[in-house]
Amino acid sequence: MGKSDDLVVYDARLSSRFLLGTARYPSPAILAEAIRTAGAEIVTVSLRREAGGSRAGESFWRLIRELGVRVLPNTAGCRTAKEAVATAQMARELFGTSWIKLEVIGEEDTLQPDVFGLVEAARILSDDGFCVFPYTTEDLVVAERLLDAGCRVLMPWAAPIGSGRGINNLFGLRALRAHFPDTPLIVDAGLGAPSQAAAVMELGFDAALLNTAVARAGDPVAMARAFSLAIEAGRAAYLSGLMEPRDMAAPSTPVLGRAFGDGFEA
């Protein structure tokens, strides 16, 4: 979209609005090609999945360095604020970044965030110098509490992680965008199709983060490209100004000056 439409989050200016996860790809080579094709500048990494000192961890880090992308470690799997804070501190030491995608899971079936633990952990980590990217719901009160805790970006879900359901609460996401017009909002979780990614971008959200829909596709590289195009199209549509829905039809061809009658009259 050009420099005038760059996404600014914390200390980074990004030309891409597509954030990509790195889990469950068929191979490191396919992961690398998917990241390149997506044009992603930020990738998420689970501390529990990648150990820097292991052979797998060394191979992963070599790949990330070659791609030149920024790593956003996450606290996936954490169930309490205390556990999430400890994981974030280990991630900062291992990955060498103060960025952290903060997850505190409160419900097993939906993997819904525990918003109470989330706010608690966000405050502790922000006070400790972290740049916190909180995985949250579309709740306006929780969003306000997270911003008060020091977060400068919010990552609301569209639907439960890995569900591919798309937008579950359209009203809630619209309200979130309207109430926080100056806060970067990145839709995280639940997007299963490029059309769903385009839809959230058309609402005015600033970026989309996804993993499963690309990693588990029949052709992850082709799917990464499809999502990249959809995110770009949705952003362009939002900036261009979408027409408002109407209850009645409206002719697209002007009626004024139209010839009437079935034939010519003398």
Short mmCIF file of C-alpha atoms in Angstrom, two decimals:
data_model
loop_
_atom_site.label_atom_id
_atom_site.label_comp_id
_atom_site.label_asym_id
_atom_site.label_seq_id
_atom_site.Cartn_x
_atom_site.Cartn_y
_atom_site.Cartn_z
CA MET A 1 0.00 0.00 0.00
CA GLY A 2 2.98 2.34 0.21
CA LYS A 3 4.69 4.20 3.02
CA SER A 4 1.70 6.47 3.70
CA ASP A 5 -0.29 3.40 4.74
CA ASP A 6 2.39 1.61 6.73
CA LEU A 7 1.30 -0.12 9.91
CA VAL A 8 3.05 1.20 13.02
CA VAL A 9 3.09 -1.04 16.10
CA TYR A 10 5.28 -0.11 19.05
CA ASP A 11 8.73 0.64 17.60
CA ALA A 12 8.17 -0.91 14.17
CA ARG A 13 6.90 0.43 10.86
CA LEU A 14 5.57 -2.36 8.65
CA SER A 15 4.48 -2.41 5.04
CA SER A 16 2.74 -5.80 5.43
CA ARG A 17 -0.52 -6.24 7.32
CA PHE A 18 -0.32 -10.03 7.28
CA LEU A 19 1.14 -11.75 10.38
CA LEU A 20 1.79 -15.47 10.05
CA GLY A 21 2.16 -18.30 12.54
CA THR A 22 4.90 -20.90 12.14
CA ALA A 23 3.33 -24.06 13.58
CA ARG A 24 2.16 -27.27 11.88
CA TYR A 25 3.63 -26.76 8.41
CA PRO A 26 4.52 -29.88 6.41
CA SER A 27 8.21 -28.90 6.28
CA PRO A 28 10.57 -25.99 7.05
CA ALA A 29 10.98 -25.39 3.31
CA ILE A 30 7.22 -24.96 2.85
CA LEU A 31 7.07 -22.69 5.89
CA ALA A 32 9.83 -20.51 4.47
CA GLU A 33 8.17 -20.27 1.06
CA ALA A 34 4.79 -19.49 2.63
CA ILE A 35 6.32 -16.62 4.64
CA ARG A 36 8.01 -15.23 1.53
CA THR A 37 4.85 -15.54 -0.54
CA ALA A 38 2.72 -13.94 2.17
CA GLY A 39 5.12 -11.01 2.41
CA ALA A 40 4.82 -11.30 6.20
CA GLU A 41 7.25 -9.22 8.24
CA ILE A 42 6.20 -10.68 11.62
CA VAL A 43 5.94 -14.38 12.48
CA THR A 44 4.73 -15.83 15.76
CA VAL A 45 6.70 -18.53 17.57
CA SER A 46 5.78 -20.63 20.57
CA LEU A 47 8.47 -20.90 23.25
CA ARG A 48 7.29 -24.41 24.06
CA ARG A 49 7.70 -25.56 20.46
CA GLU A 50 11.11 -24.09 19.63
CA ALA A 51 14.08 -24.59 21.94
CA GLY A 52 17.00 -22.42 20.93
CA GLY A 53 19.65 -24.91 21.96
CA SER A 54 18.18 -27.99 20.26
CA ARG A 55 18.99 -29.09 16.74
CA ALA A 56 15.44 -28.27 15.64
CA GLY A 57 15.69 -24.87 17.29
CA GLU A 58 19.00 -24.06 15.61
CA SER A 59 17.55 -25.01 12.22
CA PHE A 60 14.49 -22.88 12.84
CA TRP A 61 16.55 -19.85 13.83
CA ARG A 62 18.73 -20.21 10.78
CA LEU A 63 15.60 -20.14 8.62
CA ILE A 64 14.20 -17.07 10.42
CA ARG A 65 17.48 -15.19 10.09
CA GLU A 66 17.64 -15.94 6.38
CA LEU A 67 14.11 -14.65 5.91
CA GLY A 68 14.85 -11.45 7.83
CA VAL A 69 11.47 -11.36 9.61
CA ARG A 70 10.66 -10.12 13.09
CA VAL A 71 9.76 -12.77 15.68
CA LEU A 72 6.75 -12.36 17.94
CA PRO A 73 7.03 -15.03 20.66
CA ASN A 74 3.77 -16.12 22.27
CA THR A 75 2.71 -17.59 25.58
CA ALA A 76 0.54 -20.28 23.96
CA GLY A 77 -0.80 -22.85 26.39
CA CYS A 78 -0.50 -20.70 29.51
CA ARG A 79 -3.48 -20.93 31.87
CA THR A 80 -2.55 -18.37 34.55
CA ALA A 81 -1.09 -14.88 34.65
CA LYS A 82 1.88 -16.17 36.64
CA GLU A 83 2.65 -18.84 34.05
CA ALA A 84 2.29 -16.37 31.18
CA VAL A 85 4.64 -13.85 32.82
CA ALA A 86 7.29 -16.51 33.46
CA THR A 87 7.00 -17.76 29.87
CA ALA A 88 7.30 -14.22 28.50
CA GLN A 89 10.43 -13.60 30.54
CA MET A 90 12.00 -16.81 29.23
CA ALA A 91 10.99 -15.87 25.68
CA ARG A 92 12.69 -12.48 25.98
CA GLU A 93 15.89 -14.18 27.07
CA LEU A 94 15.74 -16.85 24.37
CA PHE A 95 14.54 -14.79 21.40
CA GLY A 96 16.20 -11.49 22.27
CA THR A 97 13.06 -9.38 21.88
CA SER A 98 10.76 -7.49 24.24
CA TRP A 99 7.79 -8.21 21.99
CA ILE A 100 5.36 -10.81 23.31
CA LYS A 101 2.02 -12.13 22.12
CA LEU A 102 0.25 -12.64 25.41
CA GLU A 103 -2.16 -15.56 25.74
CA VAL A 104 -3.83 -16.59 28.98
CA ILE A 105 -6.37 -19.31 28.19
CA GLY A 106 -9.39 -19.66 30.44
CA GLU A 107 -11.66 -22.21 28.74
CA GLU A 108 -10.61 -25.49 27.16
CA ASP A 109 -13.26 -26.07 24.49
CA THR A 110 -13.16 -22.60 22.92
CA LEU A 111 -9.65 -21.56 24.05
CA GLN A 112 -11.26 -18.30 25.10
CA PRO A 113 -8.89 -15.90 26.86
CA ASP A 114 -9.09 -15.54 30.62
CA VAL A 115 -9.51 -11.78 30.47
CA PHE A 116 -8.87 -11.30 34.19
CA GLY A 117 -5.54 -13.09 34.06
CA LEU A 118 -4.79 -11.40 30.74
CA VAL A 119 -5.12 -7.89 32.16
CA GLU A 120 -3.08 -8.85 35.22
CA ALA A 121 -0.25 -10.32 33.13
CA ALA A 122 -0.35 -7.41 30.67
CA ARG A 123 0.18 -4.91 33.46
CA ILE A 124 3.09 -6.84 34.96
CA LEU A 125 4.79 -7.30 31.59
CA SER A 126 4.23 -3.71 30.45
CA ASP A 127 5.77 -2.45 33.70
CA ASP A 128 8.71 -4.77 32.98
CA GLY A 129 9.38 -3.18 29.61
CA PHE A 130 7.57 -5.63 27.34
CA CYS A 131 5.69 -4.63 24.20
CA VAL A 132 2.53 -6.65 24.79
CA PHE A 133 0.27 -7.93 22.00
CA PRO A 134 -2.71 -9.31 23.98
CA TYR A 135 -4.90 -12.05 22.50
CA THR A 136 -8.31 -10.95 23.74
CA THR A 137 -12.04 -10.99 23.05
CA GLU A 138 -14.01 -8.16 21.44
CA ASP A 139 -15.20 -6.93 24.89
CA LEU A 140 -14.92 -3.13 25.10
CA VAL A 141 -14.34 -3.03 28.87
CA VAL A 142 -11.53 -5.56 28.65
CA ALA A 143 -10.00 -3.57 25.79
CA GLU A 144 -10.02 -0.44 27.93
CA ARG A 145 -8.40 -2.28 30.83
CA LEU A 146 -5.66 -3.66 28.56
CA LEU A 147 -4.86 -0.20 27.23
CA ASP A 148 -4.79 1.15 30.78
CA ALA A 149 -2.38 -1.68 31.66
CA GLY A 150 0.09 -0.40 29.07
CA CYS A 151 -0.81 -2.26 25.87
CA ARG A 152 -0.59 -0.17 22.69
CA VAL A 153 -2.13 -2.76 20.39
CA LEU A 154 -5.07 -5.17 20.76
CA MET A 155 -5.53 -8.58 19.14
CA PRO A 156 -9.21 -9.58 19.32
CA TRP A 157 -10.38 -12.95 18.08
CA ALA A 158 -12.82 -13.36 15.21
CA ALA A 159 -13.68 -16.89 16.38
CA PRO A 160 -12.03 -19.63 18.47
CA ILE A 161 -8.45 -20.57 17.58
CA GLY A 162 -8.27 -22.99 14.67
CA SER A 163 -12.04 -23.02 14.10
CA GLY A 164 -12.00 -21.27 10.71
CA ARG A 165 -15.46 -19.84 11.43
CA GLY A 166 -14.66 -16.27 10.46
CA ILE A 167 -16.44 -13.39 12.20
CA ASN A 168 -18.61 -14.70 15.05
CA ASN A 169 -19.58 -11.29 16.47
CA LEU A 170 -19.79 -8.66 13.74
CA PHE A 171 -21.37 -6.09 16.05
CA GLY A 172 -18.64 -6.58 18.64
CA LEU A 173 -15.79 -6.12 16.17
CA ARG A 174 -17.44 -3.04 14.65
CA ALA A 175 -17.92 -1.56 18.10
CA LEU A 176 -14.30 -2.24 19.01
CA ARG A 177 -13.07 -0.45 15.89
CA ALA A 178 -15.39 2.51 16.51
CA HIS A 179 -14.44 2.89 20.18
CA PHE A 180 -10.68 2.70 19.62
CA PRO A 181 -10.06 4.46 16.29
CA ASP A 182 -6.40 5.23 17.03
CA THR A 183 -5.36 1.86 18.47
CA PRO A 184 -3.85 -0.75 16.15
CA LEU A 185 -6.27 -3.69 16.05
CA ILE A 186 -5.04 -7.03 14.71
CA VAL A 187 -7.63 -9.76 14.26
CA ASP A 188 -6.19 -12.95 15.71
CA ALA A 189 -7.75 -16.42 15.51
CA GLY A 190 -10.69 -17.95 13.71
CA LEU A 191 -10.03 -16.90 10.11
CA GLY A 192 -10.38 -19.87 7.78
CA ALA A 193 -10.78 -18.37 4.31
CA PRO A 194 -9.31 -15.40 2.42
CA SER A 195 -12.80 -13.90 2.10
CA GLN A 196 -13.02 -13.78 5.90
CA ALA A 197 -9.70 -11.96 6.10
CA ALA A 198 -10.91 -9.45 3.51
CA ALA A 199 -14.08 -8.94 5.56
CA VAL A 200 -12.24 -7.99 8.76
CA MET A 201 -9.96 -5.64 6.83
CA GLU A 202 -13.02 -4.00 5.25
CA LEU A 203 -14.21 -3.25 8.80
CA GLY A 204 -11.10 -1.13 9.28
CA PHE A 205 -8.94 -3.52 11.25
CA ASP A 206 -5.24 -2.91 10.82
CA ALA A 207 -3.92 -6.42 10.22
CA ALA A 208 -4.71 -10.11 10.44
CA LEU A 209 -2.80 -12.92 12.12
CA LEU A 210 -3.44 -16.54 11.22
CA ASN A 211 -1.76 -19.91 11.16
CA THR A 212 -3.95 -22.98 10.74
CA ALA A 213 -5.76 -21.91 7.57
CA VAL A 214 -2.41 -21.60 5.77
CA ALA A 215 -0.35 -24.31 7.47
CA ARG A 216 -2.97 -27.04 7.06
CA ALA A 217 -4.09 -26.12 3.54
CA GLY A 218 -3.50 -28.59 0.71
CA ASP A 219 -1.04 -26.06 -0.71
CA PRO A 220 0.14 -23.73 2.08
CA VAL A 221 2.16 -21.52 -0.27
CA ALA A 222 -0.77 -20.91 -2.61
CA MET A 223 -3.05 -20.28 0.38
CA ALA A 224 -0.56 -17.78 1.82
CA ARG A 225 -0.72 -15.87 -1.45
CA ALA A 226 -4.53 -15.98 -1.45
CA PHE A 227 -4.70 -14.55 2.07
CA SER A 228 -2.11 -11.90 1.22
CA LEU A 229 -4.17 -10.72 -1.75
CA ALA A 230 -7.38 -10.77 0.31
CA ILE A 231 -5.86 -8.71 3.13
CA GLU A 232 -4.53 -6.18 0.64
CA ALA A 233 -7.89 -6.01 -1.16
CA GLY A 234 -9.81 -5.58 2.08
CA ARG A 235 -7.53 -2.76 3.20
CA ALA A 236 -7.81 -1.01 -0.18
CA ALA A 237 -11.60 -1.32 -0.07
CA TYR A 238 -11.75 0.17 3.44
CA LEU A 239 -9.56 3.11 2.46
CA SER A 240 -11.55 3.68 -0.73
CA GLY A 241 -14.85 3.99 1.13
CA LEU A 242 -17.35 1.15 0.88
CA MET A 243 -20.91 1.89 -0.19
CA GLU A 244 -23.59 1.61 2.49
CA PRO A 245 -26.11 -1.25 2.13
CA ARG A 246 -29.59 -0.20 0.98
CA ASP A 247 -33.02 -1.66 1.64
CA MET A 248 -34.24 -0.86 -1.87
CA ALA A 249 -32.79 -1.25 -5.33
CA ALA A 250 -31.12 1.75 -6.92
CA PRO A 251 -30.55 1.85 -10.70
CA SER A 252 -26.91 1.97 -11.70
CA THR A 253 -27.83 3.45 -15.10
CA PRO A 254 -29.24 7.01 -15.05
CA VAL A 255 -32.96 7.18 -15.85
CA LEU A 256 -32.87 10.82 -16.93
CA GLY A 257 -32.84 11.14 -20.72
CA ARG A 258 -33.89 7.57 -21.37
CA ALA A 259 -36.03 6.95 -24.45
CA PHE A 260 -39.52 5.70 -23.59
CA GLY A 261 -41.91 3.57 -25.67
CA ASP A 262 -41.63 0.46 -27.73
CA GLY A 263 -40.88 2.10 -31.01
CA PHE A 264 -40.41 5.36 -32.86
CA GLU A 265 -43.31 7.74 -33.28
CA ALA A 266 -43.76 10.03 -36.26
#
